Amino acid sequence: MIQVCLNGPRGAGDGAAVPLSPQALAESAAAAVAAGATDIHVHPKTPCGQDSLSPRVLAPVLDAIRARVSVPVGVTTGAWAEPDTAARVERIRSWSAISALPDHASVNWHEPGAEQVAAGLLERGVGVEAGIWSGTDGAARFAASPLGPRVLRVLAEVTDPSADTAEETARALLADLGSAFGRPVLLHGEDGGAWPVLRLAGRLGLATRIGLEDTLVLPDGERAVSNAQLVAEGLVQYGWAQRSS
C-alpha cells in the first residue's frame, strides 16, 4: 500500500503545487491515484488555510475527492486543528452531519486526549490510524492502550528530518513498537528523511506514504511539481516494479 499525503499543514507559502481547496485536492488526489496511490490522507482546511475538523469543512473535501476516486480517504485529527480535547471529540461527534464519513482518521498517540479521540472515531465507525511519532512517548502509550488491537493500522512517523540519520531513527521506532498488537504498520518519514525511510519501508515490505505533506522535493533535490510525481517516484524508490514482476 502506498498512501498519498496531499497537503498536511502546508499552506500557500509552500508553493502552488500544494492543493488547498476541495477542487484542487480532488484533482491532486485523482492524479495521485492514477500514478499508483491506493489510499489518501488529507488535511481539510478553512478558506484562510487552517486545518479544521468542522463538518462544514470536511464534507466538501470528502465529497469532491470521492467524486474523482474510489480509494479510501482519511483525514487528520491533529491537536493543532482543535487543541482542547473535549472540543475535538465533540467535533468528531458532529460528523454525524456528514453524509459519508472519512474511511479513517489519524490520531497522534503522544497528544493529550488521544484515547478519547480514538474512541470517538471508533464509535462513529471511522477507522483509526495510530500515529506513533519518533522522539515522543507515543509507542509506550500505545503499547498500554486498550484500543491498540482495534486500530486500523499504525503510522510509524519518523520525524527525524536528516537524510543521514532518519533510517536509524526509523529502525529504533519500529523496535519500540514491537508487535504493535499485530496491526499493519505504515512507515514514513518527512523532509530530508522522507526518501530514506520510504526506501527502508520497501526493503522491509511495509506500507508507506509520500506526498507534499512529507516532502516538497524529489530524491535528487529537485522541487516536486505535484503529488502524482512524488507517488510515481515513490513507487520506483520503493521497488514496486521488482516486487510485482
Coordinates of N, CA, C and O in Angstrom, one line a residue, residues 70-194:
S70 N -12.0 6.2 -6.0 CA -12.7 5.2 -5.2 C -11.9 4.6 -4.1 O -12.3 3.6 -3.5
V71 N -10.7 5.1 -3.9 CA -9.8 4.5 -2.8 C -10.2 5.1 -1.5 O -10.9 6.1 -1.4
P72 N -9.8 4.5 -0.4 CA -10.1 5.0 0.9 C -9.6 6.5 1.1 O -8.5 6.8 0.6
V73 N -10.3 7.3 1.9 CA -9.9 8.7 2.1 C -9.9 8.9 3.7 O -10.9 8.6 4.3
G74 N -8.7 9.4 4.2 CA -8.6 9.6 5.6 C -8.3 11.1 5.9 O -7.7 11.8 5.0
V75 N -8.5 11.5 7.1 CA -8.2 12.9 7.5 C -7.4 12.9 8.8 O -7.2 11.9 9.4
T76 N -6.9 14.1 9.1 CA -6.2 14.3 10.3 C -7.1 14.6 11.5 O -8.2 15.1 11.3
T77 N -6.7 14.3 12.7 CA -7.4 14.8 13.9 C -6.3 15.5 14.8 O -6.5 15.5 16.0
G78 N -5.3 16.0 14.2 CA -4.2 16.6 15.0 C -4.6 17.6 16.0 O -5.6 18.4 15.7
A79 N -4.0 17.7 17.1 CA -4.4 18.6 18.2 C -4.3 20.1 17.7 O -5.0 20.9 18.3
W80 N -3.4 20.3 16.7 CA -3.3 21.7 16.3 C -4.6 22.2 15.6 O -4.8 23.4 15.6
A81 N -5.4 21.3 15.1 CA -6.7 21.7 14.5 C -7.7 22.1 15.5 O -8.6 22.9 15.3
E82 N -7.6 21.5 16.7 CA -8.5 21.8 17.9 C -7.8 21.4 19.1 O -7.9 20.2 19.5
P83 N -7.1 22.3 19.8 CA -6.3 21.9 20.9 C -7.0 21.3 22.1 O -6.5 20.5 22.8
D84 N -8.2 21.8 22.4 CA -9.0 21.3 23.5 C -9.6 19.9 23.2 O -10.3 19.7 22.2
T85 N -9.2 18.9 24.1 CA -9.6 17.6 23.8 C -11.2 17.4 23.7 O -11.7 16.8 22.8
A86 N -11.9 18.0 24.7 CA -13.3 17.8 24.7 C -13.9 18.4 23.4 O -14.8 17.9 22.8
A87 N -13.4 19.6 23.0 CA -13.9 20.2 21.8 C -13.6 19.4 20.6 O -14.4 19.3 19.6
R88 N -12.4 18.7 20.6 CA -12.0 17.9 19.4 C -12.9 16.7 19.4 O -13.4 16.3 18.3
V89 N -13.2 16.0 20.5 CA -14.1 14.9 20.5 C -15.5 15.3 20.0 O -16.2 14.6 19.3
E90 N -16.0 16.5 20.5 CA -17.3 17.0 20.1 C -17.3 17.3 18.6 O -18.4 17.0 17.9
R91 N -16.2 17.8 18.0 CA -16.2 18.0 16.6 C -16.4 16.6 15.9 O -17.1 16.6 14.9
I92 N -15.7 15.6 16.3 CA -15.9 14.3 15.7 C -17.3 13.8 15.8 O -17.9 13.2 14.9
R93 N -17.9 14.0 16.9 CA -19.3 13.6 17.1 C -20.2 14.4 16.1 O -21.2 13.8 15.7
S94 N -19.8 15.6 15.9 CA -20.6 16.4 14.9 C -20.5 16.0 13.5 O -21.3 16.5 12.6
W95 N -19.6 15.0 13.2 CA -19.5 14.5 11.9 C -20.8 13.7 11.5 O -20.9 13.3 10.3
S96 N -21.7 13.5 12.4 CA -23.0 12.9 12.0 C -23.7 13.7 11.0 O -24.6 13.2 10.3
A97 N -23.3 14.9 10.8 CA -24.0 15.8 9.8 C -23.4 15.5 8.4 O -23.9 16.0 7.4
I98 N -22.3 14.7 8.3 CA -21.7 14.4 7.0 C -22.4 13.2 6.5 O -22.5 12.2 7.1
S99 N -22.7 13.3 5.2 CA -23.4 12.1 4.6 C -22.6 10.9 4.5 O -23.1 9.8 4.6
A100 N -21.3 11.1 4.2 CA -20.3 9.9 4.1 C -19.1 10.3 4.9 O -18.4 11.2 4.6
L101 N -18.9 9.5 6.0 CA -17.7 9.8 6.9 C -16.4 9.4 6.2 O -16.4 8.7 5.3
P102 N -15.3 10.0 6.8 CA -14.0 9.5 6.3 C -13.9 8.0 6.5 O -14.4 7.5 7.5
D103 N -13.1 7.4 5.7 CA -12.8 5.9 5.9 C -11.9 5.7 7.1 O -12.1 4.7 7.8
H104 N -11.0 6.7 7.4 CA -10.1 6.6 8.5 C -9.7 7.9 8.9 O -9.8 8.9 8.1
A105 N -9.1 8.0 10.1 CA -8.5 9.3 10.6 C -7.3 9.0 11.4 O -7.3 8.0 12.2
S106 N -6.3 9.8 11.3 CA -5.1 9.6 12.1 C -5.2 10.3 13.5 O -5.8 11.3 13.6
V107 N -4.7 9.6 14.5 CA -4.7 10.1 15.9 C -3.3 10.0 16.4 O -2.7 8.9 16.4
N108 N -2.7 11.1 16.7 CA -1.3 11.1 17.2 C -1.3 10.7 18.7 O -1.8 11.4 19.5
W109 N -0.7 9.5 19.0 CA -0.9 8.9 20.3 C -0.1 9.7 21.4 O -0.4 9.5 22.6
H110 N 0.8 10.5 21.0 CA 1.5 11.3 22.1 C 0.7 12.5 22.5 O 1.1 13.2 23.5
E111 N -0.3 12.9 21.8 CA -1.0 14.1 22.1 C -2.0 13.9 23.2 O -2.6 12.8 23.3
P112 N -2.3 14.9 24.0 CA -3.3 14.7 25.1 C -4.6 14.4 24.5 O -5.0 15.0 23.5
G113 N -5.3 13.5 25.1 CA -6.7 13.1 24.6 C -6.7 12.1 23.5 O -7.8 11.9 22.9
A114 N -5.6 11.5 23.2 CA -5.6 10.6 22.1 C -6.6 9.4 22.2 O -7.3 9.0 21.3
E115 N -6.6 8.9 23.5 CA -7.5 7.8 23.7 C -9.0 8.2 23.5 O -9.8 7.5 22.9
Q116 N -9.4 9.4 24.0 CA -10.7 9.9 23.8 C -11.1 10.1 22.3 O -12.2 9.8 21.9
V117 N -10.1 10.7 21.6 CA -10.3 11.0 20.2 C -10.5 9.7 19.4 O -11.4 9.5 18.6
A118 N -9.6 8.7 19.7 CA -9.7 7.4 19.0 C -11.0 6.7 19.3 O -11.6 6.1 18.4
A119 N -11.4 6.7 20.6 CA -12.7 6.1 21.0 C -13.9 6.8 20.3 O -14.8 6.1 19.8
G120 N -13.8 8.1 20.1 CA -14.9 8.8 19.4 C -15.0 8.4 18.0 O -16.1 8.3 17.4
L121 N -13.8 8.2 17.4 CA -13.8 7.8 15.9 C -14.4 6.4 15.8 O -15.2 6.1 14.9
L122 N -13.9 5.5 16.7 CA -14.4 4.1 16.6 C -15.9 4.0 16.8 O -16.6 3.2 16.2
E123 N -16.4 4.9 17.7 CA -17.9 4.9 18.0 C -18.6 5.3 16.7 O -19.7 4.8 16.5
R124 N -18.0 6.1 15.9 CA -18.7 6.6 14.7 C -18.4 5.6 13.5 O -18.8 5.8 12.4
G125 N -17.6 4.6 13.7 CA -17.3 3.6 12.7 C -16.2 4.1 11.7 O -16.1 3.6 10.6
V126 N -15.4 5.0 12.2 CA -14.2 5.5 11.4 C -13.0 4.8 11.8 O -12.7 4.7 13.0
G127 N -12.3 4.2 10.9 CA -11.0 3.6 11.2 C -10.0 4.5 11.8 O -9.9 5.7 11.4
V128 N -9.2 4.0 12.7 CA -8.2 4.8 13.4 C -6.8 4.4 12.9 O -6.4 3.2 13.0
E129 N -6.0 5.4 12.4 CA -4.6 5.2 12.2 C -3.9 5.8 13.4 O -3.9 7.0 13.7
A130 N -3.2 4.9 14.1 CA -2.5 5.4 15.3 C -1.1 5.9 14.9 O -0.2 5.2 14.6
G131 N -1.0 7.3 15.0 CA 0.2 7.9 14.7 C 1.2 7.9 15.8 O 1.0 8.5 16.9
I132 N 2.3 7.1 15.6 CA 3.3 7.0 16.6 C 4.6 7.7 16.1 O 5.2 7.2 15.2
W133 N 4.9 8.9 16.7 CA 6.0 9.7 16.2 C 7.3 9.3 17.0 O 7.3 9.1 18.2
S134 N 8.4 9.3 16.2 CA 9.7 9.2 16.8 C 9.9 10.4 17.7 O 9.4 11.5 17.5
G135 N 10.7 10.2 18.8 CA 11.0 11.3 19.7 C 9.9 11.6 20.7 O 10.0 12.7 21.3
T136 N 8.9 10.8 20.8 CA 7.8 11.0 21.7 C 7.6 9.7 22.5 O 8.2 8.7 22.2
D137 N 6.7 9.8 23.5 CA 6.3 8.6 24.2 C 5.1 7.9 23.6 O 4.5 7.0 24.3
G138 N 4.9 8.2 22.3 CA 3.7 7.6 21.7 C 3.7 6.1 21.7 O 2.7 5.4 21.9
A139 N 4.9 5.5 21.4 CA 5.0 4.0 21.4 C 4.6 3.4 22.7 O 3.9 2.4 22.8
A140 N 5.2 3.9 23.8 CA 4.9 3.4 25.1 C 3.4 3.6 25.5 O 2.8 2.6 26.0
R141 N 2.8 4.7 25.1 CA 1.4 4.9 25.4 C 0.5 4.0 24.6 O -0.5 3.5 25.1
F142 N 0.9 3.8 23.4 CA 0.1 2.9 22.5 C 0.2 1.5 23.0 O -0.8 0.7 23.0
A143 N 1.4 1.0 23.5 CA 1.5 -0.3 24.0 C 0.6 -0.6 25.2 O 0.2 -1.8 25.4
A144 N 0.3 0.4 25.9 CA -0.5 0.3 27.1 C -2.0 0.6 26.8 O -2.8 0.5 27.7
S145 N -2.3 0.8 25.6 CA -3.7 1.2 25.3 C -4.6 0.1 25.0 O -4.3 -0.8 24.2
P146 N -5.8 0.1 25.6 CA -6.8 -1.0 25.4 C -7.4 -0.9 24.0 O -8.0 -1.8 23.5
L147 N -7.2 0.3 23.3 CA -7.7 0.4 22.0 C -6.7 -0.1 20.9 O -7.1 -0.1 19.7
G148 N -5.5 -0.4 21.3 CA -4.5 -0.8 20.3 C -4.9 -1.9 19.4 O -4.8 -1.8 18.2
P149 N -5.6 -3.0 19.9 CA -6.0 -4.1 19.0 C -7.1 -3.7 18.0 O -7.4 -4.4 17.0
R150 N -7.7 -2.5 18.2 CA -8.9 -2.1 17.4 C -8.5 -1.1 16.3 O -9.4 -0.8 15.5
V151 N -7.3 -0.6 16.3 CA -6.9 0.4 15.3 C -6.8 -0.3 13.9 O -6.5 -1.5 13.8
L152 N -7.0 0.5 12.9 CA -6.9 0.0 11.5 C -5.4 -0.3 11.2 O -5.1 -1.3 10.6
R153 N -4.5 0.6 11.5 CA -3.1 0.4 11.3 C -2.3 1.4 12.2 O -2.9 2.3 12.8
V154 N -1.0 1.2 12.2 CA -0.1 2.1 12.9 C 0.7 2.9 11.9 O 1.2 2.4 11.0
L155 N 0.7 4.2 12.1 CA 1.5 5.1 11.3 C 2.8 5.3 12.1 O 2.8 6.1 13.0
A156 N 3.9 4.7 11.7 CA 5.2 4.9 12.3 C 5.8 6.1 11.6 O 6.3 6.1 10.5
E157 N 5.7 7.3 12.3 CA 6.1 8.6 11.7 C 7.5 9.0 12.2 O 7.7 9.3 13.4
V158 N 8.5 9.0 11.3 CA 9.8 9.3 11.6 C 10.0 10.8 11.4 O 10.0 11.3 10.3
T159 N 10.1 11.5 12.5 CA 10.2 13.0 12.5 C 11.6 13.5 12.4 O 11.8 14.7 12.3
D160 N 12.5 12.6 12.3 CA 13.9 13.0 12.1 C 14.1 13.5 10.6 O 13.9 12.7 9.7
P161 N 14.4 14.7 10.4 CA 14.5 15.3 9.0 C 15.8 15.1 8.3 O 16.0 15.5 7.2
S162 N 16.7 14.4 9.0 CA 18.1 14.2 8.4 C 18.2 13.0 7.5 O 17.8 11.8 8.0
A163 N 18.6 13.1 6.3 CA 18.8 12.0 5.4 C 19.9 11.0 5.9 O 19.9 9.9 5.6
D164 N 20.8 11.5 6.8 CA 21.9 10.7 7.3 C 21.4 9.8 8.5 O 22.0 8.7 8.6
T165 N 20.5 10.2 9.2 CA 20.1 9.5 10.5 C 18.7 9.0 10.5 O 18.3 8.3 11.4
A166 N 17.8 9.4 9.5 CA 16.4 9.0 9.6 C 16.2 7.5 9.5 O 15.3 7.0 10.2
E167 N 17.0 6.8 8.8 CA 16.8 5.3 8.7 C 17.1 4.7 10.1 O 16.4 3.8 10.6
E168 N 18.2 5.2 10.8 CA 18.5 4.7 12.1 C 17.3 5.0 13.1 O 16.9 4.1 13.9
T169 N 16.8 6.2 13.0 CA 15.7 6.6 13.8 C 14.4 5.7 13.5 O 13.7 5.3 14.5
A170 N 14.2 5.4 12.3 CA 13.1 4.6 11.9 C 13.2 3.2 12.5 O 12.2 2.6 13.0
R171 N 14.4 2.6 12.4 CA 14.6 1.2 13.0 C 14.4 1.3 14.5 O 13.8 0.3 15.0
A172 N 14.8 2.3 15.1 CA 14.6 2.4 16.6 C 13.1 2.5 16.9 O 12.6 1.9 17.9
L173 N 12.4 3.3 16.1 CA 10.9 3.4 16.3 C 10.2 2.1 16.1 O 9.3 1.8 16.9
L174 N 10.6 1.4 15.1 CA 10.0 0.1 14.8 C 10.2 -0.9 16.0 O 9.4 -1.7 16.4
A175 N 11.5 -0.8 16.5 CA 11.8 -1.7 17.7 C 10.9 -1.3 18.9 O 10.5 -2.2 19.6
D176 N 10.7 0.0 19.1 CA 9.9 0.5 20.2 C 8.4 0.0 20.0 O 7.8 -0.3 21.0
L177 N 8.0 -0.1 18.8 CA 6.6 -0.5 18.6 C 6.4 -2.0 18.8 O 5.3 -2.4 19.2
G178 N 7.4 -2.8 18.7 CA 7.3 -4.2 18.9 C 6.3 -4.8 18.0 O 6.3 -4.5 16.8
S179 N 5.4 -5.6 18.5 CA 4.4 -6.3 17.7 C 3.3 -5.4 17.3 O 2.5 -5.7 16.4
A180 N 3.1 -4.2 18.0 CA 2.1 -3.3 17.6 C 0.7 -3.9 17.6 O -0.1 -3.6 16.7
F181 N 0.5 -4.9 18.5 CA -0.8 -5.6 18.6 C -1.1 -6.3 17.3 O -2.3 -6.7 17.1
G182 N -0.1 -6.6 16.5 CA -0.4 -7.3 15.3 C -1.0 -6.5 14.2 O -1.4 -7.0 13.1
R183 N -1.1 -5.2 14.4 CA -1.7 -4.3 13.4 C -0.7 -4.0 12.3 O 0.5 -3.9 12.5
P184 N -1.2 -3.7 11.1 CA -0.3 -3.4 10.0 C 0.4 -2.1 10.3 O -0.2 -1.2 10.9
V185 N 1.6 -1.9 9.8 CA 2.4 -0.7 10.1 C 2.7 0.0 8.8 O 3.1 -0.7 7.8
L186 N 2.4 1.3 8.7 CA 2.8 2.1 7.6 C 4.0 3.0 8.1 O 3.8 3.8 9.1
L187 N 5.1 2.9 7.5 CA 6.3 3.6 7.8 C 6.6 4.7 6.9 O 6.6 4.5 5.7
H188 N 6.8 5.9 7.4 CA 7.1 7.1 6.6 C 8.0 8.1 7.3 O 8.0 8.1 8.5
G189 N 8.7 8.9 6.5 CA 9.5 10.0 7.1 C 9.0 11.3 6.6 O 8.0 11.5 6.0
E190 N 9.8 12.3 6.9 CA 9.5 13.7 6.5 C 10.7 14.5 6.1 O 11.8 14.2 6.6
D191 N 10.5 15.5 5.2 CA 11.6 16.4 4.8 C 12.8 15.5 4.3 O 12.6 14.6 3.5
G192 N 14.0 15.8 4.8 CA 15.2 15.1 4.3 C 15.1 13.6 4.6 O 15.8 12.8 3.9
G193 N 14.3 13.2 5.6 CA 14.2 11.8 5.9 C 13.2 11.0 5.1 O 13.1 9.8 5.2
A194 N 12.4 11.7 4.3 CA 11.2 11.1 3.6 C 11.7 9.9 2.7 O 11.2 8.8 2.8

